[in-house]
Amino acid sequence: AQGQFAEIDGTSQATPSVSGAALTYLWENPGASPAEVREQLVRNALNSIWRHGLPAGTTRKGVYIPQ
């Protein structure tokens, strides 16, 4: 539902999430270069508060697709 969040972990979860975000951006910006897609993904990524088992100083980002 809109406005709800879930935190999932691992590359098996991250890959389809990031791919979906990239596809959504490309759908709305069909002429975007790979560098532009990357920039948007990084710019809109959210800092994750989940750091269980990660070394100190590790940064995690979550995919976010602005509506």
PDB file of C-alpha atoms in Angstrom:
ATOM      1  CA  ALA A   1       0.000   0.000   0.000  1.00  0.00           C
ATOM      2  CA  GLN A   2       1.143   3.519  -0.617  1.00  0.00           C
ATOM      3  CA  GLY A   3       3.218   5.005   2.184  1.00  0.00           C
ATOM      4  CA  GLN A   4       4.291   1.667   3.603  1.00  0.00           C
ATOM      5  CA  PHE A   5       7.881   0.479   3.712  1.00  0.00           C
ATOM      6  CA  ALA A   6       9.540  -2.885   4.042  1.00  0.00           C
ATOM      7  CA  GLU A   7      13.196  -3.675   4.577  1.00  0.00           C
ATOM      8  CA  ILE A   8      14.509  -6.710   2.764  1.00  0.00           C
ATOM      9  CA  ASP A   9      18.098  -7.857   2.639  1.00  0.00           C
ATOM     10  CA  GLY A  10      20.574  -9.461   0.294  1.00  0.00           C
ATOM     11  CA  THR A  11      21.475  -9.224  -3.360  1.00  0.00           C
ATOM     12  CA  SER A  12      18.599 -11.520  -4.307  1.00  0.00           C
ATOM     13  CA  GLN A  13      16.290  -8.797  -2.997  1.00  0.00           C
ATOM     14  CA  ALA A  14      18.352  -5.753  -3.969  1.00  0.00           C
ATOM     15  CA  THR A  15      18.784  -6.676  -7.626  1.00  0.00           C
ATOM     16  CA  PRO A  16      15.086  -6.696  -8.583  1.00  0.00           C
ATOM     17  CA  SER A  17      14.402  -3.641  -6.426  1.00  0.00           C
ATOM     18  CA  VAL A  18      17.127  -1.541  -8.046  1.00  0.00           C
ATOM     19  CA  SER A  19      16.261  -2.875 -11.500  1.00  0.00           C
ATOM     20  CA  GLY A  20      12.630  -1.893 -10.948  1.00  0.00           C
ATOM     21  CA  ALA A  21      13.611   1.585  -9.808  1.00  0.00           C
ATOM     22  CA  ALA A  22      15.853   1.990 -12.869  1.00  0.00           C
ATOM     23  CA  LEU A  23      13.067   0.791 -15.167  1.00  0.00           C
ATOM     24  CA  THR A  24      10.597   3.198 -13.578  1.00  0.00           C
ATOM     25  CA  TYR A  25      13.004   6.092 -14.133  1.00  0.00           C
ATOM     26  CA  LEU A  26      13.675   5.028 -17.730  1.00  0.00           C
ATOM     27  CA  TRP A  27       9.953   4.678 -18.405  1.00  0.00           C
ATOM     28  CA  GLU A  28       9.493   8.312 -17.407  1.00  0.00           C
ATOM     29  CA  ASN A  29      12.799   9.468 -18.985  1.00  0.00           C
ATOM     30  CA  PRO A  30      13.328   7.286 -22.076  1.00  0.00           C
ATOM     31  CA  GLY A  31      16.350   9.258 -23.302  1.00  0.00           C
ATOM     32  CA  ALA A  32      18.270   8.984 -20.021  1.00  0.00           C
ATOM     33  CA  SER A  33      21.831   7.689 -20.210  1.00  0.00           C
ATOM     34  CA  PRO A  34      23.102   4.951 -17.879  1.00  0.00           C
ATOM     35  CA  ALA A  35      24.989   7.648 -15.941  1.00  0.00           C
ATOM     36  CA  GLU A  36      21.783   9.675 -15.490  1.00  0.00           C
ATOM     37  CA  VAL A  37      19.905   6.610 -14.243  1.00  0.00           C
ATOM     38  CA  ARG A  38      22.676   5.872 -11.749  1.00  0.00           C
ATOM     39  CA  GLU A  39      22.716   9.478 -10.571  1.00  0.00           C
ATOM     40  CA  GLN A  40      18.962   9.425  -9.914  1.00  0.00           C
ATOM     41  CA  LEU A  41      19.163   6.105  -8.055  1.00  0.00           C
ATOM     42  CA  VAL A  42      21.996   7.354  -5.846  1.00  0.00           C
ATOM     43  CA  ARG A  43      20.428  10.792  -5.307  1.00  0.00           C
ATOM     44  CA  ASN A  44      17.097   9.308  -4.208  1.00  0.00           C
ATOM     45  CA  ALA A  45      18.512   6.460  -2.109  1.00  0.00           C
ATOM     46  CA  LEU A  46      17.563   6.507   1.548  1.00  0.00           C
ATOM     47  CA  ASN A  47      19.967   5.817   4.387  1.00  0.00           C
ATOM     48  CA  SER A  48      19.039   2.580   6.075  1.00  0.00           C
ATOM     49  CA  ILE A  49      18.913   2.320   9.837  1.00  0.00           C
ATOM     50  CA  TRP A  50      19.328  -1.462   9.715  1.00  0.00           C
ATOM     51  CA  ARG A  51      22.951  -2.320  10.378  1.00  0.00           C
ATOM     52  CA  HIS A  52      22.709  -5.676  12.136  1.00  0.00           C
ATOM     53  CA  GLY A  53      25.937  -7.600  11.643  1.00  0.00           C
ATOM     54  CA  LEU A  54      27.646  -4.909   9.589  1.00  0.00           C
ATOM     55  CA  PRO A  55      31.014  -3.398  10.471  1.00  0.00           C
ATOM     56  CA  ALA A  56      30.999   0.039  12.099  1.00  0.00           C
ATOM     57  CA  GLY A  57      30.924   2.814   9.530  1.00  0.00           C
ATOM     58  CA  THR A  58      29.167   0.692   6.915  1.00  0.00           C
ATOM     59  CA  THR A  59      26.613   2.618   4.903  1.00  0.00           C
ATOM     60  CA  ARG A  60      23.483   0.956   3.610  1.00  0.00           C
ATOM     61  CA  LYS A  61      21.144   2.605   1.152  1.00  0.00           C
ATOM     62  CA  GLY A  62      17.568   1.777   0.303  1.00  0.00           C
ATOM     63  CA  VAL A  63      15.931   2.222  -3.076  1.00  0.00           C
ATOM     64  CA  TYR A  64      13.364   4.990  -3.176  1.00  0.00           C
ATOM     65  CA  ILE A  65      11.186   5.916  -6.123  1.00  0.00           C
ATOM     66  CA  PRO A  66       9.643   9.379  -5.720  1.00  0.00           C
ATOM     67  CA  GLN A  67       5.980   9.482  -6.712  1.00  0.00           C
TER      68      GLN A  67
END
